[in-house]
mmCIF file of C-alpha atoms and ligand atoms in Angstrom:
data_model
loop_
_atom_site.group_PDB
_atom_site.id
_atom_site.type_symbol
_atom_site.label_atom_id
_atom_site.label_comp_id
_atom_site.label_asym_id
_atom_site.label_seq_id
_atom_site.Cartn_x
_atom_site.Cartn_y
_atom_site.Cartn_z
ATOM 1 C CA MET K 1 143.823 84.487 87.389
ATOM 2 C CA ARG K 2 142.527 83.333 84.028
ATOM 3 C CA LEU K 3 139.248 84.423 82.397
ATOM 4 C CA LEU K 4 137.206 81.488 81.450
ATOM 5 C CA ALA K 5 136.160 81.745 77.795
ATOM 6 C CA LEU K 6 132.385 81.579 78.285
ATOM 7 C CA PRO K 7 129.989 82.810 75.691
ATOM 8 C CA ILE K 8 128.000 85.907 76.327
ATOM 9 C CA ILE K 9 124.443 84.862 77.272
ATOM 10 C CA LEU K 10 122.073 87.054 75.624
ATOM 11 C CA ALA K 11 118.536 87.643 76.695
ATOM 12 C CA ALA K 12 116.501 84.918 75.278
ATOM 13 C CA ALA K 13 113.861 87.121 73.461
ATOM 14 C CA LEU K 14 114.793 90.024 71.237
ATOM 15 C CA PRO K 15 113.346 93.256 72.413
ATOM 16 C CA ALA K 16 110.075 94.023 70.738
ATOM 17 C CA ALA K 17 110.299 96.683 68.171
ATOM 18 C CA ALA K 18 108.774 99.401 70.331
ATOM 19 C CA GLU K 19 111.081 98.654 73.313
ATOM 20 C CA THR K 20 114.116 100.966 73.291
ATOM 21 C CA ALA K 21 117.567 99.382 73.593
ATOM 22 C CA PRO K 22 119.346 99.926 76.823
ATOM 23 C CA VAL K 23 121.390 103.099 77.034
ATOM 24 C CA PHE K 24 124.352 103.969 79.206
ATOM 25 C CA ASN K 25 123.163 107.015 81.066
ATOM 26 C CA ARG K 26 119.845 105.604 82.182
ATOM 27 C CA ASP K 27 120.504 101.826 82.458
ATOM 28 C CA ILE K 28 124.066 100.844 82.418
ATOM 29 C CA ALA K 29 125.916 103.658 84.424
ATOM 30 C CA PRO K 30 124.044 102.831 87.723
ATOM 31 C CA ILE K 31 125.101 99.128 87.542
ATOM 32 C CA ILE K 32 128.833 99.964 86.676
ATOM 33 C CA TYR K 33 129.063 102.818 89.316
ATOM 34 C CA ASN K 34 127.567 100.947 92.091
ATOM 35 C CA ASN K 35 129.188 97.529 91.621
ATOM 36 C CA CYS K 36 132.432 98.106 89.757
ATOM 37 C CA ALA K 37 133.824 101.627 90.375
ATOM 38 C CA SER K 38 135.003 101.116 93.898
ATOM 39 C CA CYS K 39 137.783 98.909 92.653
ATOM 40 C CA HIS K 40 137.890 100.143 88.989
ATOM 41 C CA ARG K 41 139.408 103.534 89.819
ATOM 42 C CA PRO K 42 142.881 104.907 90.173
ATOM 43 C CA GLY K 43 144.710 103.624 93.248
ATOM 44 C CA GLU K 44 142.561 100.562 93.695
ATOM 45 C CA ALA K 45 143.135 97.016 92.733
ATOM 46 C CA ALA K 46 141.567 96.829 89.334
ATOM 47 C CA PRO K 47 143.758 97.506 86.352
ATOM 48 C CA PHE K 48 141.604 100.187 84.557
ATOM 49 C CA PRO K 49 138.975 102.740 85.587
ATOM 50 C CA LEU K 50 135.252 102.335 84.921
ATOM 51 C CA LEU K 51 134.206 105.894 85.802
ATOM 52 C CA SER K 52 132.794 107.301 82.657
ATOM 53 C CA TYR K 53 130.870 106.398 79.484
ATOM 54 C CA ALA K 54 134.254 106.511 77.669
ATOM 55 C CA ASP K 55 135.777 104.015 80.117
ATOM 56 C CA VAL K 56 133.042 101.620 79.895
ATOM 57 C CA ARG K 57 132.540 101.785 76.271
ATOM 58 C CA LYS K 58 136.268 100.997 75.653
ATOM 59 C CA LYS K 59 135.822 97.677 77.538
ATOM 60 C CA GLY K 60 132.209 96.990 76.586
ATOM 61 C CA PRO K 61 132.413 93.647 75.030
ATOM 62 C CA VAL K 62 134.805 92.271 77.729
ATOM 63 C CA ILE K 63 132.487 93.648 80.405
ATOM 64 C CA ALA K 64 129.570 91.596 78.892
ATOM 65 C CA ALA K 65 131.663 88.608 78.866
ATOM 66 C CA VAL K 66 133.113 88.778 82.415
ATOM 67 C CA THR K 67 129.714 89.757 83.907
ATOM 68 C CA GLY K 68 128.058 86.995 81.903
ATOM 69 C CA SER K 69 130.536 84.445 83.371
ATOM 70 C CA ARG K 70 130.194 85.985 86.741
ATOM 71 C CA TYR K 71 134.011 86.496 86.937
ATOM 72 C CA MET K 72 133.178 90.100 87.772
ATOM 73 C CA PRO K 73 132.459 91.490 90.231
ATOM 74 C CA PRO K 74 134.721 89.067 92.236
ATOM 75 C CA TRP K 75 132.577 87.109 94.568
ATOM 76 C CA LYS K 76 133.487 83.479 95.344
ATOM 77 C CA ALA K 77 130.618 82.391 97.571
ATOM 78 C CA ASP K 78 127.962 80.264 95.733
ATOM 79 C CA PRO K 79 124.488 81.525 96.074
ATOM 80 C CA GLY K 80 123.422 79.488 99.145
ATOM 81 C CA ALA K 81 120.645 78.944 101.701
ATOM 82 C CA TRP K 82 121.931 81.979 103.568
ATOM 83 C CA ALA K 83 122.204 85.378 102.023
ATOM 84 C CA PHE K 84 125.335 87.376 102.789
ATOM 85 C CA ARG K 85 125.293 90.962 103.795
ATOM 86 C CA ASP K 86 126.658 93.169 101.143
ATOM 87 C CA GLU K 87 126.856 90.326 98.632
ATOM 88 C CA ARG K 88 128.858 91.378 95.543
ATOM 89 C CA ARG K 89 126.742 89.814 92.858
ATOM 90 C CA LEU K 90 124.883 91.111 89.796
ATOM 91 C CA THR K 91 121.280 89.943 89.185
ATOM 92 C CA ASP K 92 120.496 87.999 86.084
ATOM 93 C CA ALA K 93 118.541 90.916 84.797
ATOM 94 C CA GLN K 94 121.481 93.289 85.258
ATOM 95 C CA ILE K 95 123.736 90.837 83.339
ATOM 96 C CA ALA K 96 121.236 90.524 80.571
ATOM 97 C CA LEU K 97 120.863 94.197 80.373
ATOM 98 C CA ILE K 98 124.660 94.812 79.959
ATOM 99 C CA ALA K 99 124.639 92.106 77.207
ATOM 100 C CA ARG K 100 121.882 93.774 75.309
ATOM 101 C CA TRP K 101 123.462 97.199 75.695
ATOM 102 C CA VAL K 102 126.693 95.915 74.195
ATOM 103 C CA LYS K 103 124.928 94.118 71.313
ATOM 104 C CA ALA K 104 122.930 97.331 70.583
ATOM 105 C CA GLY K 105 126.297 99.126 69.986
ATOM 106 C CA MET K 106 126.658 100.699 73.423
ATOM 107 C CA PRO K 107 124.618 103.844 72.912
ATOM 108 C CA GLU K 108 125.099 106.650 75.398
ATOM 109 C CA GLY K 109 121.593 107.909 75.745
ATOM 110 C CA ASN K 110 120.342 111.163 77.048
ATOM 111 C CA PRO K 111 122.898 113.275 78.899
ATOM 112 C CA ALA K 112 120.082 114.530 81.101
ATOM 113 C CA ASP K 113 119.788 111.053 82.458
ATOM 114 C CA ALA K 114 123.367 110.696 83.293
ATOM 115 C CA PRO K 115 124.016 109.895 87.050
ATOM 116 C CA PRO K 116 126.810 111.996 88.572
ATOM 117 C CA ALA K 117 130.230 110.354 88.128
ATOM 118 C CA PRO K 118 131.053 108.158 91.084
ATOM 119 C CA ALA K 119 132.770 110.348 93.632
ATOM 120 C CA PHE K 120 135.223 108.730 96.142
ATOM 121 C CA SER K 121 136.587 110.958 98.803
ATOM 122 C CA SER K 122 140.330 110.438 98.896
ATOM 123 C CA GLY K 123 139.710 109.291 102.374
ATOM 124 C CA TRP K 124 138.288 106.017 103.895
ATOM 125 C CA GLN K 125 135.290 104.075 102.698
ATOM 126 C CA LEU K 126 133.756 104.027 106.148
ATOM 127 C CA GLY K 127 134.245 107.598 106.672
ATOM 128 C CA GLU K 128 136.519 109.532 109.179
ATOM 129 C CA PRO K 129 138.349 106.985 111.359
ATOM 130 C CA ASP K 130 138.560 107.391 115.155
ATOM 131 C CA MET K 131 142.223 106.788 114.967
ATOM 132 C CA ILE K 132 144.759 106.617 112.195
ATOM 133 C CA VAL K 133 147.960 104.530 112.849
ATOM 134 C CA GLU K 134 150.973 104.979 110.502
ATOM 135 C CA MET K 135 153.622 102.449 110.322
ATOM 136 C CA PRO K 136 156.826 103.965 111.639
ATOM 137 C CA ALA K 137 158.947 103.095 108.685
ATOM 138 C CA ALA K 138 158.641 101.533 105.262
ATOM 139 C CA TYR K 139 159.522 97.883 104.640
ATOM 140 C CA HIS K 140 161.526 97.340 101.500
ATOM 141 C CA VAL K 141 160.492 94.202 99.697
ATOM 142 C CA PRO K 142 163.072 93.156 97.131
ATOM 143 C CA ALA K 143 162.267 92.507 93.546
ATOM 144 C CA ASP K 144 162.478 88.742 93.945
ATOM 145 C CA GLY K 145 163.122 85.984 96.452
ATOM 146 C CA PRO K 146 160.867 83.981 98.747
ATOM 147 C CA ASP K 147 157.783 85.305 100.408
ATOM 148 C CA ILE K 148 158.319 87.251 103.433
ATOM 149 C CA TYR K 149 156.331 87.203 106.935
ATOM 150 C CA ARG K 150 157.092 90.436 108.742
ATOM 151 C CA ASN K 151 155.542 91.857 111.964
ATOM 152 C CA ILE K 152 155.495 95.487 112.555
ATOM 153 C CA ALA K 153 154.318 96.842 116.023
ATOM 154 C CA VAL K 154 153.112 100.277 117.021
ATOM 155 C CA PRO K 155 152.134 101.273 120.541
ATOM 156 C CA LEU K 156 148.541 102.561 120.574
ATOM 157 C CA GLY K 157 148.665 104.332 123.916
ATOM 158 C CA PHE K 158 145.200 103.393 125.091
ATOM 159 C CA ALA K 159 144.779 104.244 128.772
ATOM 160 C CA GLU K 160 141.611 102.150 128.870
ATOM 161 C CA ASP K 161 140.222 99.014 126.896
ATOM 162 C CA LYS K 162 138.719 99.906 123.569
ATOM 163 C CA TRP K 163 136.286 98.177 121.387
ATOM 164 C CA ILE K 164 136.894 97.994 117.716
ATOM 165 C CA THR K 165 134.044 97.863 115.299
ATOM 166 C CA ALA K 166 135.996 98.124 112.011
ATOM 167 C CA ILE K 167 139.573 98.315 110.744
ATOM 168 C CA ASP K 168 140.634 99.414 107.254
ATOM 169 C CA MET K 169 144.082 99.761 105.709
ATOM 170 C CA LYS K 170 145.798 101.529 102.861
ATOM 171 C CA PRO K 171 148.862 99.958 101.553
ATOM 172 C CA SER K 172 151.460 102.064 99.807
ATOM 173 C CA ALA K 173 152.728 99.264 97.600
ATOM 174 C CA ARG K 174 149.526 97.197 97.034
ATOM 175 C CA ALA K 175 151.149 94.869 94.558
ATOM 176 C CA VAL K 176 153.554 93.202 97.021
ATOM 177 C CA VAL K 177 150.994 92.907 99.964
ATOM 178 C CA HIS K 178 149.619 89.444 99.683
ATOM 179 C CA HIS K 179 147.632 89.965 102.868
ATOM 180 C CA VAL K 180 147.923 91.211 106.416
ATOM 181 C CA LEU K 181 146.708 90.023 109.753
ATOM 182 C CA TYR K 182 146.030 92.486 112.628
ATOM 183 C CA PHE K 183 146.805 91.610 116.209
ATOM 184 C CA ALA K 184 146.844 93.327 119.567
ATOM 185 C CA ASP K 185 149.647 92.521 122.082
ATOM 186 C CA PRO K 186 148.231 93.253 125.547
ATOM 187 C CA ASN K 187 151.719 93.419 126.969
ATOM 188 C CA GLY K 188 152.462 96.378 124.834
ATOM 189 C CA ARG K 189 156.056 95.558 124.352
ATOM 190 C CA ALA K 190 156.158 94.132 120.820
ATOM 191 C CA HIS K 191 157.462 97.383 119.435
ATOM 192 C CA GLN K 192 160.434 97.074 121.766
ATOM 193 C CA ARG K 193 161.835 93.975 120.215
ATOM 194 C CA PRO K 194 165.518 94.380 119.087
ATOM 195 C CA PRO K 195 165.973 95.162 115.423
ATOM 196 C CA GLN K 196 166.341 92.300 112.905
ATOM 197 C CA GLY K 197 168.537 93.770 110.222
ATOM 198 C CA ALA K 198 167.815 97.140 108.590
ATOM 199 C CA GLU K 199 164.149 96.756 108.032
ATOM 200 C CA PRO K 200 161.536 97.502 110.515
ATOM 201 C CA GLY K 201 159.802 94.801 112.510
ATOM 202 C CA PHE K 202 160.596 91.091 113.113
ATOM 203 C CA SER K 203 160.033 88.011 111.135
ATOM 204 C CA GLY K 204 157.823 84.852 111.662
ATOM 205 C CA MET K 205 154.197 83.954 111.678
ATOM 206 C CA THR K 206 153.373 84.029 115.400
ATOM 207 C CA ALA K 207 153.265 87.826 115.537
ATOM 208 C CA GLY K 208 155.681 87.754 118.521
ATOM 209 C CA GLY K 209 153.099 86.203 120.780
ATOM 210 C CA ALA K 210 150.488 88.880 120.239
ATOM 211 C CA THR K 211 147.356 87.016 121.380
ATOM 212 C CA VAL K 212 144.395 89.115 120.347
ATOM 213 C CA ALA K 213 143.444 88.428 116.693
ATOM 214 C CA LEU K 214 141.714 91.320 115.082
ATOM 215 C CA GLY K 215 141.142 90.233 111.525
ATOM 216 C CA GLY K 216 143.040 91.179 108.337
ATOM 217 C CA TRP K 217 143.035 92.578 104.874
ATOM 218 C CA ALA K 218 143.806 91.275 101.470
ATOM 219 C CA VAL K 219 143.558 92.844 97.932
ATOM 220 C CA GLY K 220 139.837 93.416 97.135
ATOM 221 C CA ALA K 221 138.671 93.307 100.811
ATOM 222 C CA GLN K 222 136.081 95.919 101.617
ATOM 223 C CA PRO K 223 135.865 97.216 105.160
ATOM 224 C CA HIS K 224 132.696 96.620 107.122
ATOM 225 C CA PHE K 225 131.434 97.614 110.652
ATOM 226 C CA TYR K 226 130.640 94.459 112.603
ATOM 227 C CA PRO K 227 126.975 94.214 112.649
ATOM 228 C CA ASP K 228 124.561 94.506 115.678
ATOM 229 C CA GLY K 229 126.833 96.252 118.010
ATOM 230 C CA LEU K 230 129.530 93.631 117.862
ATOM 231 C CA ALA K 231 133.080 94.582 118.525
ATOM 232 C CA LEU K 232 136.458 93.202 119.340
ATOM 233 C CA LYS K 233 138.394 94.265 122.606
ATOM 234 C CA VAL K 234 141.730 95.802 122.418
ATOM 235 C CA PRO K 235 143.073 95.821 126.007
ATOM 236 C CA LYS K 236 144.618 99.036 127.441
ATOM 237 C CA GLY K 237 148.244 99.443 126.967
ATOM 238 C CA SER K 238 148.278 97.164 123.786
ATOM 239 C CA ASP K 239 150.559 97.490 120.807
ATOM 240 C CA LEU K 240 148.921 97.042 117.315
ATOM 241 C CA VAL K 241 150.916 94.284 115.520
ATOM 242 C CA ILE K 242 150.485 94.043 111.723
ATOM 243 C CA GLN K 243 151.608 90.886 110.282
ATOM 244 C CA TYR K 244 152.485 91.240 106.676
ATOM 245 C CA HIS K 245 152.700 88.518 104.066
ATOM 246 C CA PHE K 246 154.709 90.094 101.187
ATOM 247 C CA HIS K 247 154.940 88.441 97.779
ATOM 248 C CA PRO K 248 157.750 89.888 95.645
ATOM 249 C CA THR K 249 156.545 90.942 92.119
ATOM 250 C CA GLY K 250 159.704 91.412 90.083
ATOM 251 C CA LYS K 251 159.915 94.996 91.033
ATOM 252 C CA ALA K 252 161.477 96.379 94.396
ATOM 253 C CA GLU K 253 158.776 98.196 96.477
ATOM 254 C CA ALA K 254 158.488 100.095 99.888
ATOM 255 C CA GLU K 255 155.407 99.367 101.811
ATOM 256 C CA LYS K 256 154.446 101.762 104.569
ATOM 257 C CA SER K 257 150.737 101.484 105.314
ATOM 258 C CA THR K 258 148.140 103.440 107.026
ATOM 259 C CA VAL K 259 145.608 101.799 109.289
ATOM 260 C CA ALA K 260 142.212 103.234 110.258
ATOM 261 C CA LEU K 261 140.532 102.189 113.520
ATOM 262 C CA TYR K 262 136.858 102.652 114.331
ATOM 263 C CA PHE K 263 135.671 102.342 117.867
ATOM 264 C CA ALA K 264 132.433 101.264 119.433
ATOM 265 C CA LYS K 265 130.624 103.678 121.678
ATOM 266 C CA LYS K 266 130.240 101.035 124.366
ATOM 267 C CA PRO K 267 131.193 97.547 124.990
ATOM 268 C CA PRO K 268 129.109 94.924 123.102
ATOM 269 C CA GLU K 269 126.382 93.011 125.004
ATOM 270 C CA ARG K 270 127.419 89.743 123.172
ATOM 271 C CA LEU K 271 130.845 88.103 122.670
ATOM 272 C CA MET K 272 132.349 87.420 119.263
ATOM 273 C CA PHE K 273 134.322 84.269 118.888
ATOM 274 C CA PRO K 274 136.470 82.935 116.027
ATOM 275 C CA LEU K 275 136.159 79.388 115.066
ATOM 276 C CA GLN K 276 138.610 77.868 112.493
ATOM 277 C CA LEU K 277 137.817 74.641 110.717
ATOM 278 C CA PRO K 278 139.951 72.552 110.333
ATOM 279 C CA PRO K 279 141.962 74.271 113.214
ATOM 280 C CA VAL K 280 145.469 75.779 112.813
ATOM 281 C CA TYR K 281 145.121 76.157 109.019
ATOM 282 C CA SER K 282 144.651 72.492 108.561
ATOM 283 C CA LEU K 283 148.160 71.849 109.842
ATOM 284 C CA PHE K 284 147.218 68.694 111.519
ATOM 285 C CA SER K 285 144.396 67.499 109.460
ATOM 286 C CA GLY K 286 146.207 65.611 106.796
ATOM 287 C CA LEU K 287 146.167 68.545 104.285
ATOM 288 C CA ASP K 288 148.235 67.242 101.402
ATOM 289 C CA ILE K 289 147.232 68.340 97.955
ATOM 290 C CA PRO K 290 148.507 66.085 95.256
ATOM 291 C CA PRO K 291 150.263 67.862 92.403
ATOM 292 C CA GLY K 292 147.866 68.922 89.653
ATOM 293 C CA ALA K 293 144.759 68.168 91.693
ATOM 294 C CA GLY K 294 141.913 70.438 90.498
ATOM 295 C CA ASP K 295 139.317 69.907 93.078
ATOM 296 C CA TYR K 296 140.709 69.036 96.389
ATOM 297 C CA VAL K 297 138.358 68.851 99.357
ATOM 298 C CA ILE K 298 139.148 68.727 103.091
ATOM 299 C CA ARG K 299 136.290 68.489 105.630
ATOM 300 C CA ASP K 300 135.741 69.217 109.281
ATOM 301 C CA SER K 301 132.899 69.887 111.461
ATOM 302 C CA PHE K 302 132.149 71.228 114.954
ATOM 303 C CA THR K 303 128.827 70.833 116.756
ATOM 304 C CA LEU K 304 128.104 74.118 118.655
ATOM 305 C CA PRO K 305 127.148 73.772 122.198
ATOM 306 C CA VAL K 306 124.716 76.823 122.063
ATOM 307 C CA PRO K 307 122.669 78.558 119.419
ATOM 308 C CA VAL K 308 124.757 81.284 117.656
ATOM 309 C CA GLN K 309 124.620 83.820 115.030
ATOM 310 C CA ALA K 310 127.303 83.946 112.333
ATOM 311 C CA ALA K 311 128.897 87.267 111.824
ATOM 312 C CA GLY K 312 131.218 86.430 108.931
ATOM 313 C CA VAL K 313 132.900 83.731 106.959
ATOM 314 C CA GLY K 314 136.514 83.750 105.691
ATOM 315 C CA ALA K 315 138.411 81.536 103.288
ATOM 316 C CA HIS K 316 142.059 81.636 102.689
ATOM 317 C CA ALA K 317 144.012 79.684 99.859
ATOM 318 C CA HIS K 318 147.179 80.023 98.052
HETATM 319 C C1 HEC V 1 136.623 93.894 94.453
HETATM 320 C C2 HEC V 1 137.240 94.733 93.334
HETATM 321 C C3 HEC V 1 136.564 94.535 91.975
HETATM 322 C C4 HEC V 1 135.276 94.765 91.595
HETATM 323 C C5 HEC V 1 134.125 95.055 92.515
HETATM 324 C C6 HEC V 1 135.159 94.666 90.255
HETATM 325 N N1 HEC V 1 136.434 94.281 89.645
HETATM 326 FE FE1 HEC V 1 136.820 94.030 87.760
HETATM 327 N N2 HEC V 1 138.703 93.518 88.204
HETATM 328 C C7 HEC V 1 139.280 93.571 89.435
HETATM 329 C C8 HEC V 1 140.706 93.222 89.410
HETATM 330 C C9 HEC V 1 141.639 93.066 90.595
HETATM 331 C C10 HEC V 1 140.937 92.886 88.035
HETATM 332 C C11 HEC V 1 142.285 92.405 87.461
HETATM 333 C C12 HEC V 1 142.510 91.067 87.751
HETATM 334 C C13 HEC V 1 141.895 90.060 86.790
HETATM 335 O O1 HEC V 1 141.810 90.468 85.668
HETATM 336 O O2 HEC V 1 141.680 88.892 87.194
HETATM 337 C C14 HEC V 1 139.725 93.098 87.320
HETATM 338 C C15 HEC V 1 139.522 92.831 85.933
HETATM 339 C C16 HEC V 1 138.403 93.186 85.267
HETATM 340 C C17 HEC V 1 138.301 93.102 83.851
HETATM 341 C C18 HEC V 1 139.329 92.583 82.897
HETATM 342 C C19 HEC V 1 139.090 91.069 82.764
HETATM 343 C C20 HEC V 1 140.055 90.460 81.792
HETATM 344 O O3 HEC V 1 140.366 89.321 81.849
HETATM 345 O O4 HEC V 1 140.616 91.235 80.854
HETATM 346 C C21 HEC V 1 137.042 93.517 83.492
HETATM 347 C C22 HEC V 1 136.397 93.692 82.052
HETATM 348 C C23 HEC V 1 136.412 93.916 84.764
HETATM 349 N N3 HEC V 1 137.284 93.774 85.736
HETATM 350 C C24 HEC V 1 135.182 94.382 84.808
HETATM 351 C C25 HEC V 1 134.439 94.636 85.942
HETATM 352 C C26 HEC V 1 133.027 94.992 86.096
HETATM 353 C C27 HEC V 1 132.086 95.234 84.914
HETATM 354 C C28 HEC V 1 132.739 95.031 87.422
HETATM 355 C C29 HEC V 1 131.273 95.440 88.031
HETATM 356 C C30 HEC V 1 130.186 94.629 87.465
HETATM 357 C C31 HEC V 1 133.859 94.782 88.133
HETATM 358 N N4 HEC V 1 134.885 94.442 87.300
HETATM 359 C C32 HEC V 1 134.116 94.844 89.489
HETATM 360 C C33 HEC V 1 138.635 93.978 90.537
HETATM 361 C C34 HEC V 1 137.295 94.323 90.785
#
């Protein structure tokens, strides 16, 4: 991704003489710790930490630029007629405050006002999972070559149907994991497929016929519980099938992920249903992007037969 060279937009009026300049501890730290630190910390996707005054000061001017251009925090959805839950977007006032702070020379302020440094339990963002599934063996992604689609199946051992309200995952080699999709195979036999070469799992994009889609993960994804008691069913006896899309990075890596499952206390009262537009990843909708096209649009629509509530929207592009 490239950073657009947009000018820093400064607050229109200069602060009146009596008004004090923004300071880190009181004004800026809460913005950074609440909106940036979840990714900008060791072990997460962003390339440097933003966990202290020193960290933020070092990057001050570029922080003003990327918040001013809304390149950070990453959030692709336009502000629309519907608000998203947990929208990752700074307010105009927060952006202006950061710009003023940088212009004022990035003062630290009174140590007594400093909020505690953001603490992240080494564990999971949603708290203690109900079940942790470890991949049985690492998949070795070579330094180069084509992208790889690989499915790895693990028996879950459920003696009864379970309802999943959230899934989270920790990759061990984040850089090579383009994304994963989670499935359940109600037949529970995906893990018995004969080996294909020395690496665990089997190739292909159909997940070995696993029929129950359970969502997925990509870098920057933040786990959420489904709202309003909604949940996805995993039939008893199922295997969990994780379909990896690996993208070699120039460095050989071994990926062995850990997956956290969160269960609903009871079955949901309403059904959740995925709807893909255009269907099948646009395979049969004339998707054909001309080389160099910068603004390609493909449209589809579907008239819902009953009133519904939307629980989420996902987009996927390469
Ligand atoms: C969801 C994860 C995520 C969040 C939240 C996030 N960042 Fe980032 N940030 C990244 C990643 C990944 C990169 C490196 C990729 C890139 O530069 O495009 C990055 C890069 C940057 C850069 C370097 C840009 C450049 O071109 O050199 C700055 C500065 C930055 N982030 C500041 C922030 C600030 C300030 C916030 C909060 C207001 C924030 N980020 C929130 C993931 C995140």
